[in-house]
Amino acid sequence: MKDALVPFESISYTKRFLTNCYEQQSFPNAKTLSYHTSYSFIYHLQQGRLYFKQAAQSPIEIQPMLLFYGIVQMLKACVLTADPFYPENSAILAHGVTTRKRKKQGYRFLDDEIKIQKNGLFLHSLSKMFHVKQMPSEKYKMNALMKQIADMHSLYSTMQNQKISLPVTYRYQSFSIASDLLDDLHMTANRFGLFLEQQNQNNWFNRQMGIQSNNHSITIPLHFKPTSYQSPPWLTAIDGKHYILRKREDFCPLPELSIHYLLLYNLSMICRYEAEWWGELHHNFEGEDLPFIKQFLSISNMKLPMLFEHYLCSLE
């Protein structure tokens, strides 16, 4: 398979790439800035890819740590494409999220919460890479985050008898969805159009054309097809197919890379500091946490390298 990140093993190519990134953002002295950031960019990229490679070859019990360290390194490389001065201070080096340190009796991973902090890599990467300036929520449940990953939906159907999404068909400059979605969301076509405008951070929605609806489907006109790494409210599976959630309360504006970051942070903390619970999870088979965690880790192993490749290649 083609390795789209191989060119970044050349310092001359990387300098040209970063110079172009900085020029497009109107940074003065773009060539000088790329000279100072190119080696750091390459080393973060190499470390991230090495963590991902090791995670794919490691027992599941330690995969969360390797995948989380991998996503941290890759995010730092990506942040350098938009912020040549990263890191400007020590506060920005923090992970930027936190969880409850001790797990209470009867703890369930899917019910656990993660809290967003004001400083650190999480918010900084959201701002620089995805132009998200303000978090819509301070806390997120693991179950809500899992639902943002399209590849998890089949497991929800099997384990909980929940059909939580509908398929989205891409046709030339439009998305088509079964009209059942409007009933699920309790929205008219016009109200759904207003909802999409609120989600329209990258201007993919063609407001002028308007949404067309009939008894069977609704058609959403697009300026361009949303990308796999930044697609809310469209969720993209690893096979490239698109889906949309059926409940308004399930919608989350975070890009999928950020969803993986939050889930992997919590799992990496658990496997490091909650060894007893983590060990029992893999041996007593009680509850539903283990299938969801195993499915998620399998998806992350396959999908994270692809998402980062898509992001960086979109900047070339």
Tab-separated table of C-alpha atoms in Angstrom:
chain	number	residue	atom	x	y	z
A	1	MET	CA	0.000	0.000	0.000
A	2	LYS	CA	1.113	3.558	-0.667
A	3	ASP	CA	2.597	5.289	2.363
A	4	ALA	CA	1.552	8.914	1.945
A	5	LEU	CA	3.863	10.106	4.733
A	6	VAL	CA	7.108	8.758	3.248
A	7	PRO	CA	8.007	12.138	1.640
A	8	PHE	CA	8.247	13.653	5.131
A	9	GLU	CA	11.384	11.592	5.732
A	10	SER	CA	13.142	14.134	3.508
A	11	ILE	CA	14.133	17.371	5.238
A	12	SER	CA	14.113	19.328	1.974
A	13	TYR	CA	10.582	18.180	1.173
A	14	THR	CA	9.402	18.891	4.729
A	15	LYS	CA	10.835	22.414	4.637
A	16	ARG	CA	9.010	23.119	1.376
A	17	PHE	CA	5.810	21.661	2.812
A	18	LEU	CA	5.969	23.744	5.996
A	19	THR	CA	6.977	26.875	4.089
A	20	ASN	CA	3.869	26.461	1.947
A	21	CYS	CA	1.705	25.954	5.069
A	22	TYR	CA	3.052	29.141	6.658
A	23	GLU	CA	2.786	31.188	3.474
A	24	GLN	CA	-0.857	30.191	3.058
A	25	GLN	CA	-1.491	31.490	6.576
A	26	SER	CA	0.456	34.712	5.848
A	27	PHE	CA	3.197	34.153	8.422
A	28	PRO	CA	6.142	36.511	7.775
A	29	ASN	CA	9.513	34.817	7.132
A	30	ALA	CA	7.871	31.514	6.257
A	31	LYS	CA	11.120	29.941	5.039
A	32	THR	CA	12.933	30.837	8.236
A	33	LEU	CA	10.107	29.449	10.349
A	34	SER	CA	10.085	26.180	8.398
A	35	TYR	CA	13.842	25.875	8.927
A	36	HIS	CA	13.292	26.014	12.700
A	37	THR	CA	10.297	23.631	12.814
A	38	SER	CA	11.047	20.991	10.166
A	39	TYR	CA	13.184	18.653	12.289
A	40	SER	CA	10.769	18.832	15.208
A	41	PHE	CA	7.925	18.054	12.818
A	42	ILE	CA	9.738	15.004	11.411
A	43	TYR	CA	10.689	13.640	14.846
A	44	HIS	CA	7.132	13.973	16.191
A	45	LEU	CA	5.839	12.240	13.065
A	46	GLN	CA	8.368	9.407	13.348
A	47	GLN	CA	7.661	8.820	17.040
A	48	GLY	CA	3.914	8.843	16.471
A	49	ARG	CA	4.124	6.304	13.677
A	50	LEU	CA	6.429	4.114	15.755
A	51	TYR	CA	3.925	4.078	18.639
A	52	PHE	CA	1.138	3.139	16.226
A	53	LYS	CA	3.239	0.342	14.748
A	54	GLN	CA	4.071	-1.045	18.193
A	55	ALA	CA	0.432	-0.810	19.305
A	56	ALA	CA	-0.690	-2.953	16.362
A	57	GLN	CA	1.818	-5.652	17.401
A	58	SER	CA	1.200	-5.488	21.181
A	59	PRO	CA	-1.232	-7.221	23.577
A	60	ILE	CA	-4.500	-5.369	23.971
A	61	GLU	CA	-3.756	-4.744	27.660
A	62	ILE	CA	-1.088	-2.133	26.779
A	63	GLN	CA	-2.455	-0.836	23.484
A	64	PRO	CA	-4.210	2.221	25.019
A	65	MET	CA	-0.898	3.667	26.258
A	66	LEU	CA	0.876	3.165	22.936
A	67	LEU	CA	-2.023	4.524	20.893
A	68	PHE	CA	-2.394	7.549	23.159
A	69	TYR	CA	1.317	8.387	23.023
A	70	GLY	CA	1.095	7.952	19.259
A	71	ILE	CA	-1.825	10.345	18.855
A	72	VAL	CA	-0.078	12.916	21.074
A	73	GLN	CA	3.053	12.891	18.926
A	74	MET	CA	1.081	13.051	15.678
A	75	LEU	CA	-1.035	15.933	16.956
A	76	LYS	CA	2.110	17.857	17.874
A	77	ALA	CA	3.397	17.411	14.328
A	78	CYS	CA	0.074	18.573	12.877
A	79	VAL	CA	-0.083	21.578	15.223
A	80	LEU	CA	3.307	22.707	13.890
A	81	THR	CA	1.762	23.109	10.433
A	82	ALA	CA	-0.479	25.865	11.831
A	83	ASP	CA	1.561	27.129	14.796
A	84	PRO	CA	5.309	27.426	14.074
A	85	PHE	CA	5.878	28.745	17.608
A	86	TYR	CA	4.495	25.673	19.384
A	87	PRO	CA	5.065	25.197	22.290
A	88	GLU	CA	5.147	28.787	23.464
A	89	ASN	CA	4.816	27.914	27.165
A	90	SER	CA	4.806	24.930	29.512
A	91	ALA	CA	1.034	25.050	30.145
A	92	ILE	CA	0.387	24.150	26.542
A	93	LEU	CA	2.397	20.929	26.953
A	94	ALA	CA	-0.221	19.406	29.274
A	95	HIS	CA	-2.648	16.852	27.856
A	96	GLY	CA	-5.519	19.257	28.504
A	97	VAL	CA	-8.033	16.717	29.826
A	98	THR	CA	-8.649	14.945	33.124
A	99	THR	CA	-10.698	12.064	34.542
A	100	ARG	CA	-11.758	10.900	37.983
A	101	LYS	CA	-8.631	9.407	39.510
A	102	ARG	CA	-10.185	6.633	41.582
A	103	LYS	CA	-12.925	4.457	40.142
A	104	LYS	CA	-15.888	3.845	42.451
A	105	GLN	CA	-17.418	0.456	43.175
A	106	GLY	CA	-19.602	-0.675	40.297
A	107	TYR	CA	-17.614	1.453	37.852
A	108	ARG	CA	-18.555	1.146	34.178
A	109	PHE	CA	-16.290	2.583	31.515
A	110	LEU	CA	-19.157	3.576	29.220
A	111	ASP	CA	-20.641	5.709	32.018
A	112	ASP	CA	-17.352	7.408	32.882
A	113	GLU	CA	-16.741	11.077	32.100
A	114	ILE	CA	-13.786	13.085	30.879
A	115	LYS	CA	-13.365	16.785	31.607
A	116	ILE	CA	-11.778	19.338	29.281
A	117	GLN	CA	-9.207	21.708	30.803
A	118	LYS	CA	-8.585	25.297	29.719
A	119	ASN	CA	-4.951	24.747	28.735
A	120	GLY	CA	-3.080	21.983	27.000
A	121	LEU	CA	-2.673	20.066	23.762
A	122	PHE	CA	-6.333	19.093	23.392
A	123	LEU	CA	-7.805	22.584	23.074
A	124	HIS	CA	-4.727	23.916	21.279
A	125	SER	CA	-4.949	21.240	18.587
A	126	LEU	CA	-8.686	21.840	18.211
A	127	SER	CA	-8.065	25.544	17.714
A	128	LYS	CA	-5.107	25.300	15.354
A	129	MET	CA	-6.099	22.270	13.298
A	130	PHE	CA	-9.896	22.483	13.253
A	131	HIS	CA	-10.571	26.142	14.120
A	132	VAL	CA	-12.764	25.227	17.105
A	133	LYS	CA	-12.446	28.223	19.414
A	134	GLN	CA	-14.877	27.294	22.176
A	135	MET	CA	-15.856	23.936	23.601
A	136	PRO	CA	-19.608	23.248	23.512
A	137	SER	CA	-19.292	21.174	26.687
A	138	GLU	CA	-16.811	20.750	29.527
A	139	LYS	CA	-17.568	17.062	30.078
A	140	TYR	CA	-18.159	14.086	27.801
A	141	LYS	CA	-19.314	10.559	28.614
A	142	MET	CA	-17.449	7.642	27.101
A	143	ASN	CA	-20.674	6.216	25.685
A	144	ALA	CA	-21.436	9.506	23.914
A	145	LEU	CA	-17.912	9.604	22.468
A	146	MET	CA	-18.086	6.003	21.243
A	147	LYS	CA	-21.211	6.885	19.256
A	148	GLN	CA	-19.240	9.459	17.254
A	149	ILE	CA	-17.248	6.651	15.590
A	150	ALA	CA	-19.267	5.155	12.734
A	151	ASP	CA	-17.409	1.850	12.893
A	152	MET	CA	-18.803	1.284	16.423
A	153	HIS	CA	-22.453	1.440	15.351
A	154	SER	CA	-22.769	-2.218	14.348
A	155	LEU	CA	-21.732	-3.211	17.871
A	156	TYR	CA	-24.431	-0.962	19.359
A	157	SER	CA	-26.925	-2.742	17.117
A	158	THR	CA	-25.717	-6.189	18.225
A	159	MET	CA	-25.142	-5.531	21.924
A	160	GLN	CA	-27.898	-3.043	22.733
A	161	ASN	CA	-30.325	-3.450	19.839
A	162	GLN	CA	-29.826	0.223	18.984
A	163	LYS	CA	-29.819	1.482	15.427
A	164	ILE	CA	-28.165	4.777	16.263
A	165	SER	CA	-27.406	6.049	12.745
A	166	LEU	CA	-28.650	6.133	9.172
A	167	PRO	CA	-26.487	5.663	6.065
A	168	VAL	CA	-25.701	8.739	3.991
A	169	THR	CA	-25.291	8.327	0.225
A	170	TYR	CA	-22.862	10.636	-1.540
A	171	ARG	CA	-23.745	11.728	-5.042
A	172	TYR	CA	-22.117	14.449	-7.049
A	173	GLN	CA	-22.110	17.537	-4.793
A	174	SER	CA	-24.875	16.223	-2.515
A	175	PHE	CA	-25.705	13.872	0.354
A	176	SER	CA	-28.900	11.830	0.329
A	177	ILE	CA	-30.525	10.440	3.503
A	178	ALA	CA	-33.762	8.553	4.167
A	179	SER	CA	-36.507	10.982	5.175
A	180	ASP	CA	-36.951	8.936	8.387
A	181	LEU	CA	-34.158	11.121	9.782
A	182	LEU	CA	-36.484	14.129	10.016
A	183	ASP	CA	-38.941	12.075	12.087
A	184	ASP	CA	-36.129	10.838	14.332
A	185	LEU	CA	-34.850	14.378	14.890
A	186	HIS	CA	-38.362	15.871	15.148
A	187	MET	CA	-37.410	18.478	12.542
A	188	THR	CA	-38.852	19.831	9.321
A	189	ALA	CA	-36.563	20.044	6.297
A	190	ASN	CA	-36.157	23.786	6.879
A	191	ARG	CA	-35.303	23.298	10.541
A	192	PHE	CA	-32.777	20.630	9.597
A	193	GLY	CA	-31.209	23.102	7.171
A	194	LEU	CA	-30.791	25.619	10.014
A	195	PHE	CA	-29.267	22.872	12.142
A	196	LEU	CA	-26.753	22.063	9.400
A	197	GLU	CA	-25.794	25.726	9.125
A	198	GLN	CA	-24.803	25.642	12.799
A	199	GLN	CA	-22.593	22.623	12.058
A	200	ASN	CA	-21.195	24.179	8.869
A	201	GLN	CA	-17.721	25.178	10.129
A	202	ASN	CA	-15.988	24.425	6.825
A	203	ASN	CA	-18.667	25.828	4.519
A	204	TRP	CA	-19.406	22.471	2.898
A	205	PHE	CA	-23.193	23.072	3.055
A	206	ASN	CA	-24.568	24.925	0.024
A	207	ARG	CA	-27.155	27.190	1.684
A	208	GLN	CA	-28.231	28.819	-1.585
A	209	MET	CA	-29.393	25.526	-3.121
A	210	GLY	CA	-31.418	24.555	-0.051
A	211	ILE	CA	-32.483	21.119	1.159
A	212	GLN	CA	-34.826	19.134	-1.064
A	213	SER	CA	-37.154	16.555	0.490
A	214	ASN	CA	-39.852	14.073	-0.521
A	215	ASN	CA	-41.586	11.126	1.136
A	216	HIS	CA	-38.551	8.900	0.763
A	217	SER	CA	-35.385	11.000	1.098
A	218	ILE	CA	-33.810	14.362	1.769
A	219	THR	CA	-31.019	15.765	-0.393
A	220	ILE	CA	-28.386	18.109	1.054
A	221	PRO	CA	-26.414	20.151	-1.515
A	222	LEU	CA	-22.684	20.474	-0.894
A	223	HIS	CA	-19.950	22.857	-2.008
A	224	PHE	CA	-17.551	19.944	-1.497
A	225	LYS	CA	-17.522	16.542	0.185
A	226	PRO	CA	-16.619	16.779	3.917
A	227	THR	CA	-13.324	15.123	4.799
A	228	SER	CA	-12.939	11.973	6.860
A	229	TYR	CA	-10.872	13.704	9.549
A	230	GLN	CA	-13.270	16.616	10.027
A	231	SER	CA	-16.802	15.592	9.214
A	232	PRO	CA	-19.425	16.251	11.955
A	233	PRO	CA	-22.340	15.797	11.692
A	234	TRP	CA	-21.289	13.299	9.004
A	235	LEU	CA	-19.537	10.283	10.497
A	236	THR	CA	-17.159	8.452	8.169
A	237	ALA	CA	-16.410	4.740	8.579
A	238	ILE	CA	-13.070	3.213	7.698
A	239	ASP	CA	-14.515	1.937	4.402
A	240	GLY	CA	-15.352	5.526	3.398
A	241	LYS	CA	-19.114	5.227	3.872
A	242	HIS	CA	-20.941	8.058	5.644
A	243	TYR	CA	-23.541	7.997	8.433
A	244	ILE	CA	-25.529	10.455	10.535
A	245	LEU	CA	-26.802	9.963	14.088
A	246	ARG	CA	-30.548	9.673	14.621
A	247	LYS	CA	-30.895	11.531	17.938
A	248	ARG	CA	-30.218	15.214	18.487
A	249	GLU	CA	-28.726	14.572	21.940
A	250	ASP	CA	-26.120	12.244	20.373
A	251	PHE	CA	-24.639	14.915	18.083
A	252	CYS	CA	-21.149	16.123	18.960
A	253	PRO	CA	-19.233	18.796	16.995
A	254	LEU	CA	-15.777	17.379	17.741
A	255	PRO	CA	-13.742	15.939	14.827
A	256	GLU	CA	-13.018	12.226	15.022
A	257	LEU	CA	-9.324	12.679	15.849
A	258	SER	CA	-10.363	14.523	19.015
A	259	ILE	CA	-12.825	11.748	19.887
A	260	HIS	CA	-10.033	9.154	19.721
A	261	TYR	CA	-7.808	11.428	21.838
A	262	LEU	CA	-10.373	11.649	24.650
A	263	LEU	CA	-11.191	7.932	24.681
A	264	LEU	CA	-7.542	6.875	24.518
A	265	TYR	CA	-6.540	9.291	27.271
A	266	ASN	CA	-9.058	7.725	29.650
A	267	LEU	CA	-8.182	4.157	28.658
A	268	SER	CA	-4.447	4.851	28.995
A	269	MET	CA	-4.998	6.262	32.492
A	270	ILE	CA	-7.074	3.237	33.473
A	271	CYS	CA	-4.579	0.646	32.275
A	272	ARG	CA	-1.762	2.494	34.063
A	273	TYR	CA	-3.416	3.413	37.351
A	274	GLU	CA	-6.419	1.098	37.718
A	275	ALA	CA	-4.553	-2.167	37.192
A	276	GLU	CA	-6.952	-4.263	39.276
A	277	TRP	CA	-10.083	-3.127	37.414
A	278	TRP	CA	-8.268	-3.329	34.060
A	279	GLY	CA	-7.016	-6.845	34.802
A	280	GLU	CA	-10.416	-8.100	35.934
A	281	LEU	CA	-12.041	-6.578	32.860
A	282	HIS	CA	-10.047	-8.913	30.613
A	283	HIS	CA	-10.762	-12.033	32.659
A	284	ASN	CA	-14.243	-11.971	34.183
A	285	PHE	CA	-16.193	-10.962	31.029
A	286	GLU	CA	-18.902	-9.177	33.044
A	287	GLY	CA	-20.894	-6.264	31.660
A	288	GLU	CA	-20.541	-4.693	28.230
A	289	ASP	CA	-17.377	-2.621	28.613
A	290	LEU	CA	-14.914	-5.172	27.222
A	291	PRO	CA	-16.518	-5.672	23.757
A	292	PHE	CA	-16.808	-1.905	23.279
A	293	ILE	CA	-13.230	-1.261	24.406
A	294	LYS	CA	-11.805	-4.052	22.248
A	295	GLN	CA	-13.763	-2.908	19.198
A	296	PHE	CA	-12.662	0.681	19.731
A	297	LEU	CA	-8.976	-0.246	20.086
A	298	SER	CA	-9.158	-2.366	16.936
A	299	ILE	CA	-10.653	0.586	15.041
A	300	SER	CA	-8.094	3.043	16.431
A	301	ASN	CA	-5.235	0.796	15.347
A	302	MET	CA	-6.495	0.850	11.767
A	303	LYS	CA	-8.012	4.302	11.538
A	304	LEU	CA	-5.684	6.734	13.336
A	305	PRO	CA	-2.784	6.469	10.840
A	306	MET	CA	-5.268	6.970	8.002
A	307	LEU	CA	-6.890	10.040	9.607
A	308	PHE	CA	-3.512	11.707	10.147
A	309	GLU	CA	-2.439	10.898	6.585
A	310	HIS	CA	-5.629	12.481	5.237
A	311	TYR	CA	-5.115	15.581	7.356
A	312	LEU	CA	-1.501	16.176	6.339
A	313	CYS	CA	-2.056	15.330	2.676
A	314	SER	CA	-4.890	17.877	2.548
A	315	LEU	CA	-2.324	20.591	3.341
A	316	GLU	CA	0.006	19.723	0.470
